Amino acid sequence: MSASTVEVSIVNSRQPVTVIGLGPMGQAMAGAFLDKGHRVTVWNRTPSRADALVERGAVLAGSVEEALTANELVILSLTDYEAMYAVLEPAAHALSGRVLVNLSSDTPDKTRAGARWIVEHGGVHLTGGVTVPPSGIGKPESYTFYSGPREPFETHQPTLEALTSTDFRGEDPGLAALFYQIGMVMFWTSMLSYWQAIALADAHGLTAAEILPHATETMASMPNFLSFYAARIDSGEHGGDVDRLAMGLASVEHVLHTIADSGVDTALPAVVVDLFRRGMDAGHAADSFSSLVQLMKKAG
Ligand code: NDP
């Protein structure tokens, strides 16, 4: 058997896949499948987004129905679950027997409702929460949370691993979305803290590049704090032996005043000060600032 015959038979043995939704993420995913030798059918509301993929060998389906019937395994990469209904409702009769891997992000409740809707139409729904930007697709060091029925997940896991490594969280379809949202809570607020630091630095003539080493070191110290507090919080321990909320309030007020004195936006540090003051009002002055978790567990 020649090398090219081996290559052709490897390509033919790969599972063919449909990708619906070709934003930056869907394009990266369809590209990763092509890279690994899968036959790929694509569909997008704006068909021109498929041009580069078609040049690389993807097949552009003429309709959503055609995209669904082309392959058992269908990847959805849409803005949210509303977009899923908009795309799939007119072709709902073609969902029967398909395995829909929905890598669009949304709330856990909306993913559960979406999964029920797919099942009602005879399909299988796997929820995914992708933890990397499009540049991380196709790399085994990246990972995606999955949840839903275990058996179809395990059947399709080798194909899904063309995108990223997989982390199966359980059968509740909301779990992958929940883990995704837990990460996003931290991502968005951490990045906002970085923008705030850059705005403060800029008010004093410092560039983002100039504060980068200090910013990087500050962020890199965070895992130590996370693991130290995780064990204490899980055992309900908020003692003020290491830090005290009253000290924390003085510190976050220094941050607020530094930012106000510098003439930059105070919205973010004002919210932080407000949370610390609420903790003080709730009687936690002598406790660790981890006691703020107790406040945050209740609807504000
Ligand atoms: P975009 O919002 O840029 O693209 C989404 C796709 O959804 C496009 O193909 C768009 O079609 C389609 N779409 C949206 N609304 C409708 C509708 N009403 N009817 C038909 N099609 C619709 O998202 P991304 O590609 O960036 O991301 C896709 C998903 O992946 C999102 O849920 C996102 O949260 C998630 N994600 C993205 C990351 C990123 O860094 N980009 C990182 C991790 C997760 P059209 O081209 O016609 O506009």
XYZ file of C-alpha atoms and ligand atoms in Angstrom:
348
model
C 0.000 0.000 0.000
C 1.483 3.377 -1.002
C 1.734 6.386 1.347
C -0.997 8.197 -0.589
C -3.349 5.188 -0.349
C -2.785 5.129 3.436
C -3.526 8.873 3.576
C -6.773 8.454 1.601
C -7.959 5.584 3.811
C -7.213 7.596 7.003
C -9.240 10.528 5.632
C -12.132 8.201 4.716
C -12.142 6.603 8.173
C -12.636 9.942 9.928
C -16.186 10.730 10.934
C -17.839 13.294 8.621
C -19.139 16.358 10.453
C -21.554 19.232 9.872
C -20.756 22.662 11.318
C -23.624 25.173 11.513
C -22.603 28.736 12.371
C -19.457 30.248 10.921
C -18.545 33.157 13.155
C -14.855 33.269 14.150
C -15.389 30.193 16.361
C -17.322 28.056 13.853
C -14.774 28.872 11.150
C -11.926 27.786 13.438
C -13.803 24.568 14.277
C -14.605 23.665 10.675
C -10.953 24.431 9.837
C -9.712 22.135 12.631
C -11.881 19.267 11.341
C -10.537 19.806 7.809
C -6.968 19.850 9.188
C -7.564 16.447 10.798
C -8.959 14.998 7.568
C -12.706 14.992 8.323
C -15.194 15.596 5.537
C -16.976 18.790 6.590
C -20.373 20.154 5.555
C -21.059 23.744 6.607
C -24.012 26.103 6.690
C -24.206 29.749 7.751
C -26.928 32.433 7.546
C -24.427 34.617 5.696
C -23.082 32.103 3.138
C -19.994 34.162 2.172
C -18.440 33.284 5.562
C -17.984 29.759 4.160
C -15.846 30.865 1.186
C -12.393 30.162 2.658
C -13.557 26.798 4.051
C -15.054 25.743 0.725
C -11.734 26.571 -0.930
C -10.146 24.145 1.538
C -12.617 21.370 0.659
C -15.672 21.925 2.876
C -19.099 21.431 1.282
C -21.531 24.349 1.640
C -25.035 22.962 2.210
C -27.813 24.719 0.291
C -30.150 24.706 3.304
C -30.207 23.910 7.024
C -32.134 20.730 6.225
C -29.408 19.635 3.810
C -26.737 20.405 6.452
C -28.603 18.327 9.056
C -29.237 15.345 6.826
C -25.636 15.293 5.530
C -24.174 13.894 8.773
C -25.181 12.325 12.076
C -22.816 14.601 14.023
C -23.748 18.291 13.858
C -21.763 21.027 15.615
C -23.607 24.271 16.391
C -21.540 27.415 16.911
C -24.061 30.233 17.138
C -24.243 33.411 19.209
C -26.711 31.889 21.685
C -29.654 29.483 21.994
C -32.103 32.020 20.489
C -30.035 31.788 17.314
C -30.301 27.974 17.517
C -34.130 28.141 17.438
C -33.986 30.722 14.618
C -31.798 28.398 12.543
C -33.256 24.977 13.407
C -36.991 25.593 13.869
C -37.761 25.726 10.117
C -35.898 22.407 9.658
C -36.937 20.756 12.941
C -38.278 17.685 11.101
C -34.676 16.873 10.085
C -33.372 16.727 13.679
C -34.445 13.133 14.241
C -31.435 10.823 14.633
C -28.913 13.696 14.678
C -26.436 14.295 17.495
C -26.356 18.055 18.039
C -23.243 19.257 19.848
C -24.158 22.776 20.839
C -21.005 24.799 21.418
C -22.927 28.095 21.569
C -22.805 29.668 25.006
C -25.851 30.597 27.100
C -27.232 30.193 30.609
C -27.599 26.716 32.165
C -31.420 27.098 32.181
C -31.511 27.992 28.491
C -29.237 25.079 27.617
C -31.532 22.677 29.527
C -34.587 24.017 27.660
C -32.684 23.810 24.363
C -31.687 20.199 25.078
C -35.344 19.294 25.831
C -36.421 20.892 22.552
C -33.879 18.870 20.545
C -34.908 15.633 22.307
C -38.614 16.383 21.633
C -37.693 16.468 17.937
C -35.945 13.098 18.072
C -32.345 14.335 18.306
C -29.605 13.970 20.902
C -28.210 17.134 22.508
C -24.747 17.547 23.986
C -23.916 20.885 25.580
C -20.430 22.293 25.229
C -18.656 25.203 26.868
C -15.513 26.187 24.999
C -12.925 27.751 27.296
C -10.582 29.172 24.648
C -10.781 31.771 21.861
C -10.737 30.641 18.189
C -6.900 30.612 18.224
C -7.048 27.774 20.811
C -9.146 25.486 18.580
C -7.278 22.474 17.183
C -4.899 22.400 20.172
C -4.977 19.494 22.660
C -3.862 21.794 25.526
C -7.207 23.627 25.158
C -10.326 22.083 26.643
C -14.090 22.235 26.379
C -16.652 21.279 29.028
C -19.332 18.832 27.867
C -22.503 17.541 29.477
C -25.500 15.487 28.397
C -26.092 11.782 27.771
C -22.811 9.937 28.395
C -23.055 7.258 25.718
C -23.296 9.532 22.648
C -20.642 11.776 24.199
C -18.254 8.825 24.483
C -19.090 7.667 20.947
C -18.212 11.073 19.481
C -15.436 12.046 21.886
C -12.590 11.050 19.503
C -14.047 13.317 16.802
C -14.708 16.184 19.247
C -11.069 15.967 20.320
C -10.119 17.368 16.911
C -11.317 20.681 18.398
C -9.889 20.622 21.931
C -9.476 18.136 24.761
C -12.772 17.232 26.413
C -13.930 17.517 30.029
C -17.239 15.672 30.568
C -19.057 17.100 33.616
C -22.140 14.838 33.811
C -25.538 14.106 32.304
C -27.352 17.331 33.262
C -27.251 19.382 30.037
C -26.867 22.586 32.094
C -23.569 21.521 33.702
C -21.240 22.382 30.833
C -22.885 25.821 30.605
C -22.559 26.266 34.374
C -18.822 25.460 34.345
C -18.401 27.779 31.365
C -20.212 30.616 33.178
C -18.137 30.063 36.344
C -15.051 30.706 34.238
C -16.623 33.703 32.523
C -17.519 35.377 35.856
C -13.818 35.339 36.643
C -12.669 36.185 33.126
C -14.778 39.320 32.655
C -14.173 40.798 36.110
C -10.432 40.026 35.940
C -10.137 41.673 32.546
C -12.113 44.691 33.776
C -9.676 45.004 36.671
C -6.884 45.075 34.094
C -8.598 47.808 32.034
C -9.037 49.788 35.282
C -5.328 49.439 36.100
C -4.400 50.580 32.589
C -6.717 53.633 32.873
C -5.112 54.560 36.210
C -1.604 54.071 34.835
C -2.456 56.153 31.759
C -3.587 59.058 33.961
C 0.017 59.111 35.236
C 1.706 58.790 31.848
C 2.379 55.040 32.080
C 1.596 52.747 29.147
C 0.037 49.286 29.216
C 3.430 47.862 28.192
C 5.170 49.624 31.084
C 2.872 48.121 33.708
C 2.715 44.703 32.032
C 5.366 42.962 34.218
C 3.689 44.174 37.436
C 0.197 43.327 36.094
C 1.373 39.863 35.050
C 2.951 39.135 38.430
C -0.177 40.283 40.232
C -2.383 37.952 38.151
C 0.153 35.098 38.480
C -0.090 35.286 42.286
C -3.845 34.562 42.158
C -3.758 30.701 42.097
C -2.112 30.721 45.551
C -4.958 32.845 46.919
C -7.584 30.648 45.240
C -6.284 27.405 46.732
C -5.666 28.918 50.190
C -9.226 30.280 50.447
C -10.971 27.299 48.748
C -10.190 24.919 51.612
C -11.168 27.455 54.289
C -14.408 28.486 52.534
C -15.505 24.854 52.042
C -15.068 24.257 55.766
C -16.999 27.452 56.604
C -13.889 29.094 58.053
C -13.771 32.895 57.710
C -11.588 33.757 60.713
C -9.645 37.032 60.688
C -6.307 35.364 61.473
C -4.795 36.155 58.065
C -6.730 39.192 56.902
C -9.605 41.250 58.285
C -12.474 42.781 56.367
C -11.924 46.133 58.167
C -8.354 46.208 56.821
C -9.702 45.233 53.393
C -12.174 48.136 53.436
C -9.396 50.623 54.198
C -7.397 49.161 51.289
C -10.201 49.247 48.708
C -11.009 52.826 49.795
C -7.376 53.744 49.067
C -7.851 52.251 45.607
C -11.096 54.221 45.081
C -9.506 57.485 46.252
C -6.377 56.979 44.134
C -8.600 56.439 41.084
C -10.856 59.431 41.908
C -7.806 61.679 42.540
C -6.439 60.619 39.137
C -9.622 61.790 37.376
C -10.551 58.404 35.904
C -13.802 56.436 36.018
C -14.690 55.185 39.520
C -17.622 52.838 38.723
C -15.697 49.593 39.291
C -13.842 50.483 42.545
C -17.068 52.058 43.892
C -18.875 48.708 43.505
C -15.986 46.969 45.275
C -16.096 49.443 48.190
C -19.872 49.014 48.376
C -19.501 45.217 48.767
C -16.896 45.612 51.522
C -19.139 48.140 53.360
C -22.063 45.696 53.141
C -19.835 43.064 54.717
C -18.962 45.480 57.536
C -22.682 46.300 58.042
C -23.398 42.557 58.262
C -20.980 42.329 61.201
C -17.922 40.815 59.471
C -15.378 43.562 60.369
C -13.133 41.154 62.283
C -13.603 38.242 59.836
C -11.605 37.496 56.718
C -12.744 39.264 53.566
C -13.665 35.783 52.312
C -16.794 36.319 54.482
C -18.080 38.390 51.536
C -18.888 35.021 49.957
C -21.655 34.723 52.560
C -23.217 37.976 51.245
C -22.802 36.921 47.649
C -24.619 33.618 48.256
C -27.870 35.559 48.642
C -29.657 37.514 45.913
C -28.494 41.146 46.240
P -20.512 35.189 16.652
O -21.611 35.805 17.417
O -19.505 36.066 16.006
O -21.041 34.224 15.457
C -22.079 33.423 15.664
C -22.745 32.815 14.477
O -24.136 32.847 14.837
C -22.628 33.460 13.111
O -22.448 32.400 12.192
C -23.992 34.128 12.907
O -24.411 34.141 11.557
C -24.878 33.204 13.683
N -26.133 33.806 14.121
C -26.358 34.663 15.152
N -27.648 34.974 15.242
C -28.286 34.275 14.267
C -29.634 34.152 13.866
N -30.608 34.807 14.494
N -29.899 33.359 12.812
C -28.939 32.672 12.176
N -27.624 32.752 12.519
C -27.321 33.528 13.552
O -19.859 34.178 17.676
P -18.447 33.404 17.708
O -18.219 32.678 16.442
O -17.379 34.303 18.231
O -18.777 32.385 18.877
C -19.758 31.369 18.734
C -20.141 30.862 20.111
O -18.958 30.429 20.797
C -20.797 31.931 21.000
O -21.822 31.362 21.749
C -19.656 32.369 21.911
O -20.117 32.833 23.176
C -18.880 31.072 22.064
N -17.480 31.321 22.394
C -16.775 32.226 21.662
C -15.473 32.532 21.990
C -14.697 33.538 21.183
O -13.614 33.932 21.642
N -15.178 33.958 20.011
C -14.799 31.874 23.133
C -15.616 30.861 23.789
C -16.903 30.627 23.435
P -23.975 35.314 10.546
O -22.579 34.992 10.120
O -24.976 35.244 9.447
O -24.057 36.611 11.322
